[in-house]
mmCIF file of C-alpha atoms in Angstrom:
data_model
loop_
_atom_site.group_PDB
_atom_site.id
_atom_site.type_symbol
_atom_site.label_atom_id
_atom_site.label_comp_id
_atom_site.label_asym_id
_atom_site.label_seq_id
_atom_site.Cartn_x
_atom_site.Cartn_y
_atom_site.Cartn_z
ATOM 1 C CA UNK A 21 73.307 -31.368 35.185
ATOM 2 C CA UNK A 22 70.208 -33.121 36.450
ATOM 3 C CA UNK A 23 67.237 -33.295 34.025
ATOM 4 C CA UNK A 24 63.849 -33.667 35.619
ATOM 5 C CA UNK A 25 60.963 -35.714 34.204
ATOM 6 C CA UNK A 26 58.984 -32.475 33.686
ATOM 7 C CA UNK A 27 61.734 -31.046 31.498
ATOM 8 C CA UNK A 28 61.863 -34.222 29.411
ATOM 9 C CA UNK A 29 58.098 -34.205 28.945
ATOM 10 C CA UNK A 30 58.065 -30.546 27.962
ATOM 11 C CA UNK A 31 60.771 -31.112 25.395
ATOM 12 C CA UNK A 32 58.890 -34.098 24.002
ATOM 13 C CA UNK A 33 55.685 -32.087 23.626
ATOM 14 C CA UNK A 34 57.538 -29.322 21.830
ATOM 15 C CA UNK A 35 59.079 -31.791 19.362
ATOM 16 C CA UNK A 36 55.699 -33.446 18.722
ATOM 17 C CA UNK A 37 54.040 -30.089 18.116
ATOM 18 C CA UNK A 38 56.781 -29.104 15.676
ATOM 19 C CA UNK A 39 56.393 -32.358 13.729
ATOM 20 C CA UNK A 40 52.574 -32.039 13.643
ATOM 21 C CA UNK A 41 52.735 -28.432 12.488
ATOM 22 C CA UNK A 42 55.233 -29.326 9.808
ATOM 23 C CA UNK A 43 53.013 -32.152 8.507
ATOM 24 C CA UNK A 44 49.933 -29.891 8.372
ATOM 25 C CA UNK A 45 51.834 -27.204 6.531
ATOM 26 C CA UNK A 46 52.788 -29.645 3.826
ATOM 27 C CA UNK A 47 49.325 -31.210 3.342
ATOM 28 C CA UNK A 48 47.141 -29.719 0.578
ATOM 29 C CA UNK A 49 43.325 -29.624 0.774
ATOM 30 C CA UNK A 50 40.848 -29.210 -2.094
ATOM 31 C CA UNK A 51 40.200 -25.596 -3.056
ATOM 32 C CA UNK A 52 36.651 -24.173 -3.488
ATOM 33 C CA UNK A 53 35.193 -24.648 -6.934
ATOM 34 C CA UNK A 54 35.462 -21.420 -8.938
ATOM 35 C CA UNK A 55 32.120 -19.619 -9.269
ATOM 36 C CA UNK A 56 30.432 -19.198 -12.625
ATOM 37 C CA UNK A 57 27.494 -16.909 -13.491
ATOM 38 C CA UNK A 58 25.195 -19.917 -13.907
ATOM 39 C CA UNK A 59 25.719 -21.069 -10.317
ATOM 40 C CA UNK A 60 23.602 -18.154 -8.942
ATOM 41 C CA UNK A 61 20.841 -18.295 -11.574
ATOM 42 C CA UNK A 62 17.502 -20.116 -11.535
ATOM 43 C CA UNK A 63 14.836 -20.226 -14.213
ATOM 44 C CA UNK A 64 11.645 -21.520 -12.621
ATOM 45 C CA UNK A 65 8.984 -20.697 -11.840
ATOM 46 C CA UNK A 66 8.663 -18.036 -14.536
ATOM 47 C CA UNK A 67 6.489 -14.997 -13.563
ATOM 48 C CA UNK A 68 3.070 -15.048 -15.187
ATOM 49 C CA UNK A 69 2.555 -12.546 -17.977
ATOM 50 C CA UNK A 70 0.350 -9.498 -17.296
ATOM 51 C CA UNK A 71 -0.457 -7.171 -20.170
ATOM 52 C CA UNK A 72 -0.202 -3.529 -19.028
ATOM 53 C CA UNK A 73 -3.108 -1.167 -19.493
ATOM 54 C CA UNK A 74 -3.132 1.553 -22.129
ATOM 55 C CA UNK A 75 -2.972 5.033 -20.610
ATOM 56 C CA UNK A 76 -4.426 6.605 -23.751
ATOM 57 C CA UNK A 77 -7.621 4.570 -23.461
ATOM 58 C CA UNK A 78 -7.538 4.300 -19.637
ATOM 59 C CA UNK A 79 -7.615 0.511 -19.885
ATOM 60 C CA UNK A 80 -6.533 -1.647 -16.934
ATOM 61 C CA UNK A 81 -3.923 -4.437 -16.706
ATOM 62 C CA UNK A 82 -5.099 -7.808 -17.975
ATOM 63 C CA UNK A 83 -5.378 -9.324 -14.468
ATOM 64 C CA UNK A 84 -7.197 -6.392 -12.851
ATOM 65 C CA UNK A 85 -10.602 -6.394 -11.199
ATOM 66 C CA UNK A 86 -12.519 -3.567 -12.884
ATOM 67 C CA UNK A 87 -14.334 -1.558 -10.226
ATOM 68 C CA UNK A 88 -15.648 1.161 -12.527
ATOM 69 C CA UNK A 89 -15.876 0.811 -16.304
ATOM 70 C CA UNK A 90 -17.166 4.307 -17.030
ATOM 71 C CA UNK A 91 -20.733 3.098 -17.487
ATOM 72 C CA UNK A 92 -22.406 1.990 -14.246
ATOM 73 C CA UNK A 93 -21.960 1.232 -10.563
ATOM 74 C CA UNK A 94 -22.740 -2.478 -10.829
ATOM 75 C CA UNK A 95 -19.607 -3.310 -8.799
ATOM 76 C CA UNK A 96 -20.742 -1.031 -5.947
ATOM 77 C CA UNK A 97 -23.482 -0.823 -3.345
ATOM 78 C CA UNK A 98 -24.521 1.513 -0.556
ATOM 79 C CA UNK A 99 -23.048 0.567 2.817
ATOM 80 C CA UNK A 100 -26.531 -0.520 3.921
ATOM 81 C CA UNK A 101 -26.617 -3.092 1.095
ATOM 82 C CA UNK A 102 -28.972 -1.230 -1.244
ATOM 83 C CA UNK A 103 -28.028 -0.036 -4.741
ATOM 84 C CA UNK A 104 -25.355 2.659 -4.978
ATOM 85 C CA UNK A 105 -27.098 5.998 -5.512
ATOM 86 C CA UNK A 106 -24.236 8.152 -6.790
ATOM 87 C CA UNK A 107 -24.660 9.593 -10.292
ATOM 88 C CA UNK A 108 -22.769 8.383 -13.369
ATOM 89 C CA UNK A 109 -22.042 11.078 -15.943
ATOM 90 C CA UNK A 110 -19.595 11.421 -18.851
ATOM 91 C CA UNK A 111 -17.572 8.317 -17.997
ATOM 92 C CA UNK A 112 -17.229 9.205 -14.315
ATOM 93 C CA UNK A 113 -19.347 9.023 -11.186
ATOM 94 C CA UNK A 114 -19.900 11.764 -8.666
ATOM 95 C CA UNK A 115 -20.744 11.841 -4.977
ATOM 96 C CA UNK A 116 -24.466 12.525 -4.565
ATOM 97 C CA UNK A 117 -24.786 14.446 -1.354
ATOM 98 C CA UNK A 118 -26.830 12.819 1.374
ATOM 99 C CA UNK A 119 -27.030 9.373 -0.230
ATOM 100 C CA UNK A 120 -24.330 7.905 1.985
ATOM 101 C CA UNK A 121 -21.044 6.088 1.466
ATOM 102 C CA UNK A 122 -20.691 3.396 -1.195
ATOM 103 C CA UNK A 123 -18.497 0.298 -1.189
ATOM 104 C CA UNK A 124 -17.478 -2.518 -3.516
ATOM 105 C CA UNK A 125 -19.580 -5.655 -3.427
ATOM 106 C CA UNK A 126 -16.417 -7.742 -3.542
ATOM 107 C CA UNK A 127 -14.071 -7.880 -0.549
ATOM 108 C CA UNK A 128 -10.284 -7.892 -0.717
ATOM 109 C CA UNK A 129 -7.129 -8.613 1.258
ATOM 110 C CA UNK A 130 -3.835 -7.104 0.007
ATOM 111 C CA UNK A 131 -4.009 -5.226 -3.288
ATOM 112 C CA UNK A 132 -2.785 -2.625 -5.745
ATOM 113 C CA UNK A 133 -5.501 -0.017 -6.325
ATOM 114 C CA UNK A 134 -5.631 2.566 -9.101
ATOM 115 C CA UNK A 135 -8.197 5.345 -9.104
ATOM 116 C CA UNK A 136 -8.623 8.827 -10.527
ATOM 117 C CA UNK A 137 -10.532 11.604 -8.813
ATOM 118 C CA UNK A 138 -11.294 15.265 -9.258
ATOM 119 C CA UNK A 139 -12.240 17.929 -6.721
ATOM 120 C CA UNK A 140 -15.091 20.259 -7.743
ATOM 121 C CA UNK A 141 -13.983 23.046 -10.074
ATOM 122 C CA UNK A 142 -16.179 25.532 -8.233
ATOM 123 C CA UNK A 143 -14.368 26.292 -4.996
ATOM 124 C CA UNK A 144 -16.542 26.327 -1.890
ATOM 125 C CA UNK A 145 -15.379 26.329 1.710
ATOM 126 C CA UNK A 146 -11.918 25.883 3.163
ATOM 127 C CA UNK A 147 -9.853 23.417 5.161
ATOM 128 C CA UNK A 148 -11.851 20.152 5.500
ATOM 129 C CA UNK A 149 -14.915 21.769 3.943
ATOM 130 C CA UNK A 150 -13.521 21.797 0.412
ATOM 131 C CA UNK A 151 -13.598 18.826 -2.015
ATOM 132 C CA UNK A 152 -13.676 16.280 0.814
ATOM 133 C CA UNK A 153 -14.085 12.513 0.413
ATOM 134 C CA UNK A 154 -11.992 9.477 1.295
ATOM 135 C CA UNK A 155 -11.106 5.968 0.183
ATOM 136 C CA UNK A 156 -11.274 3.313 2.911
ATOM 137 C CA UNK A 157 -9.041 0.247 2.535
ATOM 138 C CA UNK A 158 -10.827 -2.936 3.648
ATOM 139 C CA UNK A 159 -13.603 -0.567 4.689
ATOM 140 C CA UNK A 160 -11.636 0.494 7.793
ATOM 141 C CA UNK A 161 -8.542 2.548 7.001
ATOM 142 C CA UNK A 162 -9.050 5.920 5.300
ATOM 143 C CA UNK A 163 -6.710 7.562 2.828
ATOM 144 C CA UNK A 164 -7.901 11.153 2.707
ATOM 145 C CA UNK A 165 -9.271 12.742 -0.457
ATOM 146 C CA UNK A 166 -9.401 16.527 -0.167
ATOM 147 C CA UNK A 167 -8.879 19.622 -2.287
ATOM 148 C CA UNK A 168 -5.602 20.823 -0.786
ATOM 149 C CA UNK A 169 -4.668 23.026 -3.730
ATOM 150 C CA UNK A 170 -3.830 26.346 -2.057
ATOM 151 C CA UNK A 171 -5.929 25.199 0.904
ATOM 152 C CA UNK A 172 -4.336 24.513 4.286
ATOM 153 C CA UNK A 173 -5.756 22.143 6.904
ATOM 154 C CA UNK A 174 -4.446 19.994 9.758
ATOM 155 C CA UNK A 175 -1.601 18.002 8.235
ATOM 156 C CA UNK A 176 -2.780 14.536 9.289
ATOM 157 C CA UNK A 177 -6.018 15.268 7.453
ATOM 158 C CA UNK A 178 -4.393 16.496 4.238
ATOM 159 C CA UNK A 179 -4.729 14.864 0.828
ATOM 160 C CA UNK A 180 -3.054 11.448 0.914
ATOM 161 C CA UNK A 181 -2.815 11.263 4.696
ATOM 162 C CA UNK A 182 -3.617 8.112 6.610
ATOM 163 C CA UNK A 183 -6.464 10.034 8.181
ATOM 164 C CA UNK A 184 -5.733 11.438 11.648
ATOM 165 C CA UNK A 185 -2.517 9.359 11.748
ATOM 166 C CA UNK A 186 0.250 10.072 9.217
ATOM 167 C CA UNK A 187 0.566 13.243 7.093
ATOM 168 C CA UNK A 188 1.615 12.952 3.445
ATOM 169 C CA UNK A 189 5.275 13.536 2.619
ATOM 170 C CA UNK A 190 4.314 16.348 0.200
ATOM 171 C CA UNK A 191 1.311 18.182 -1.261
ATOM 172 C CA UNK A 192 0.961 16.978 -4.885
ATOM 173 C CA UNK A 193 -2.520 18.351 -5.686
ATOM 174 C CA UNK A 194 -3.621 19.481 -9.113
ATOM 175 C CA UNK A 195 -5.967 22.467 -9.518
ATOM 176 C CA UNK A 196 -9.670 22.006 -8.718
ATOM 177 C CA UNK A 197 -11.450 20.406 -11.673
ATOM 178 C CA UNK A 198 -8.310 18.603 -12.883
ATOM 179 C CA UNK A 199 -7.907 14.836 -12.502
ATOM 180 C CA UNK A 200 -5.642 13.353 -9.829
ATOM 181 C CA UNK A 201 -4.414 9.760 -9.792
ATOM 182 C CA UNK A 202 -4.008 7.582 -6.726
ATOM 183 C CA UNK A 203 -1.950 4.407 -6.927
ATOM 184 C CA UNK A 204 -2.191 2.597 -3.598
ATOM 185 C CA UNK A 205 -0.297 -0.543 -2.580
ATOM 186 C CA UNK A 206 -1.857 -2.033 0.536
ATOM 187 C CA UNK A 207 -0.727 -4.959 2.695
ATOM 188 C CA UNK A 208 -3.515 -6.379 4.859
ATOM 189 C CA UNK A 209 -2.871 -7.033 8.561
ATOM 190 C CA UNK A 210 -2.371 -10.396 10.237
ATOM 191 C CA UNK A 211 -3.846 -10.841 13.724
ATOM 192 C CA UNK A 212 -2.804 -12.860 16.769
ATOM 193 C CA UNK A 213 -5.292 -15.036 18.607
ATOM 194 C CA UNK A 214 -5.779 -12.288 21.193
ATOM 195 C CA UNK A 215 -6.926 -9.858 18.490
ATOM 196 C CA UNK A 216 -3.795 -7.679 18.403
ATOM 197 C CA UNK A 217 -1.680 -7.188 15.303
ATOM 198 C CA UNK A 218 0.928 -9.793 14.482
ATOM 199 C CA UNK A 219 1.673 -7.642 11.433
ATOM 200 C CA UNK A 220 -0.125 -4.267 11.157
ATOM 201 C CA UNK A 221 -1.525 -3.016 7.837
ATOM 202 C CA UNK A 222 0.871 -1.034 5.676
ATOM 203 C CA UNK A 223 0.288 1.318 2.760
ATOM 204 C CA UNK A 224 2.133 3.145 0.005
ATOM 205 C CA UNK A 225 0.272 6.016 -1.668
ATOM 206 C CA UNK A 226 1.405 7.661 -4.909
ATOM 207 C CA UNK A 227 -0.482 10.737 -6.128
ATOM 208 C CA UNK A 228 0.146 11.985 -9.655
ATOM 209 C CA UNK A 229 3.382 9.978 -9.761
ATOM 210 C CA UNK A 230 4.642 11.405 -6.437
ATOM 211 C CA UNK A 231 5.061 9.328 -3.255
ATOM 212 C CA UNK A 232 2.914 10.551 -0.361
ATOM 213 C CA UNK A 233 3.115 7.477 1.912
ATOM 214 C CA UNK A 234 6.112 5.144 1.737
ATOM 215 C CA UNK A 235 5.244 1.729 3.210
ATOM 216 C CA UNK A 236 3.579 3.493 6.136
ATOM 217 C CA UNK A 237 2.352 1.483 9.125
ATOM 218 C CA UNK A 238 -1.370 1.979 9.772
ATOM 219 C CA UNK A 239 -1.897 2.057 13.534
ATOM 220 C CA UNK A 240 -5.540 0.973 13.494
ATOM 221 C CA UNK A 241 -8.910 2.361 12.455
ATOM 222 C CA UNK A 242 -8.890 5.970 11.243
ATOM 223 C CA UNK A 243 -11.198 7.629 13.735
ATOM 224 C CA UNK A 244 -12.664 11.122 13.297
ATOM 225 C CA UNK A 245 -12.899 11.462 17.091
ATOM 226 C CA UNK A 246 -10.413 9.643 19.266
ATOM 227 C CA UNK A 247 -7.445 7.445 18.508
ATOM 228 C CA UNK A 248 -6.868 4.324 16.387
ATOM 229 C CA UNK A 249 -8.520 1.077 17.453
ATOM 230 C CA UNK A 250 -7.266 -2.404 16.594
ATOM 231 C CA UNK A 251 -10.287 -4.422 15.463
ATOM 232 C CA UNK A 252 -9.718 -7.962 14.098
ATOM 233 C CA UNK A 253 -11.173 -8.463 10.628
ATOM 234 C CA UNK A 254 -10.877 -10.416 7.412
ATOM 235 C CA UNK A 255 -11.268 -9.324 3.800
ATOM 236 C CA UNK A 256 -13.063 -6.011 3.344
ATOM 237 C CA UNK A 257 -14.428 -3.712 0.622
ATOM 238 C CA UNK A 258 -13.096 -0.541 -0.930
ATOM 239 C CA UNK A 259 -15.331 2.213 0.470
ATOM 240 C CA UNK A 260 -15.773 5.777 -0.804
ATOM 241 C CA UNK A 261 -17.050 8.533 1.452
ATOM 242 C CA UNK A 262 -20.011 10.832 0.958
ATOM 243 C CA UNK A 263 -18.763 13.946 2.759
ATOM 244 C CA UNK A 264 -21.239 16.201 0.976
ATOM 245 C CA UNK A 265 -18.890 17.459 -1.754
ATOM 246 C CA UNK A 266 -19.300 16.621 -5.455
ATOM 247 C CA UNK A 267 -15.998 14.762 -5.877
ATOM 248 C CA UNK A 268 -15.771 12.785 -9.137
ATOM 249 C CA UNK A 269 -14.186 9.364 -9.711
ATOM 250 C CA UNK A 270 -13.200 7.382 -12.800
ATOM 251 C CA UNK A 271 -10.945 4.570 -14.047
ATOM 252 C CA UNK A 272 -10.907 2.458 -10.871
ATOM 253 C CA UNK A 273 -9.294 -0.978 -10.931
ATOM 254 C CA UNK A 274 -7.605 -3.300 -8.473
ATOM 255 C CA UNK A 275 -5.030 -6.091 -8.653
ATOM 256 C CA UNK A 276 -5.052 -8.674 -5.883
ATOM 257 C CA UNK A 277 -1.660 -9.251 -4.281
#
């Protein structure tokens, strides 16, 4: 029988492959080092220590900026730059109708804000005309304050809404005259060179221990008429709204993030 060169070459390749495979099968390589708990642990840098506030005395955490100490409005001013004209009484301050909005003298970027507020015990009006105010983050983005206890209104204007944008997940209002807590975690926006958002502002709002906004994207300014606008800005104040209703505030502090 005649054997061609191609057949010889093919046979040779097959033998070489068999030998190579056999050698690789016999060779042993180092095995991965067994993991230990310590291999996924690191110890530095240690978080700095912050002493929590005392709920019984309404004290703030040790690293907080105190925005209202129960005594005066020295941390606040009217939006026109003059002294804040709202009244301080019994460890709280109350909206004084017609005196205008007030804002913090200090400006902030991202923060954790704690505040307590109470709608008037005497019920007057309905819908948006009852216990209305608002807290503006960086002076531009309103989280609605409203007496929504047994009081319906448009849902994107309800208590805890990102005003005219995102309704709250639930209605967690206490009765008029009782104190509500807001705990707000706010992430300031980052802007591109063209003035649009690289990262939009985001907010989490907890009222009386209940989540109303869960890392919600804020679309832009919270307009009463019209739709959100994207306006480039830097640090801004915390602003409270004079909507004509005698809403009370107390125990306001902020932690910079």
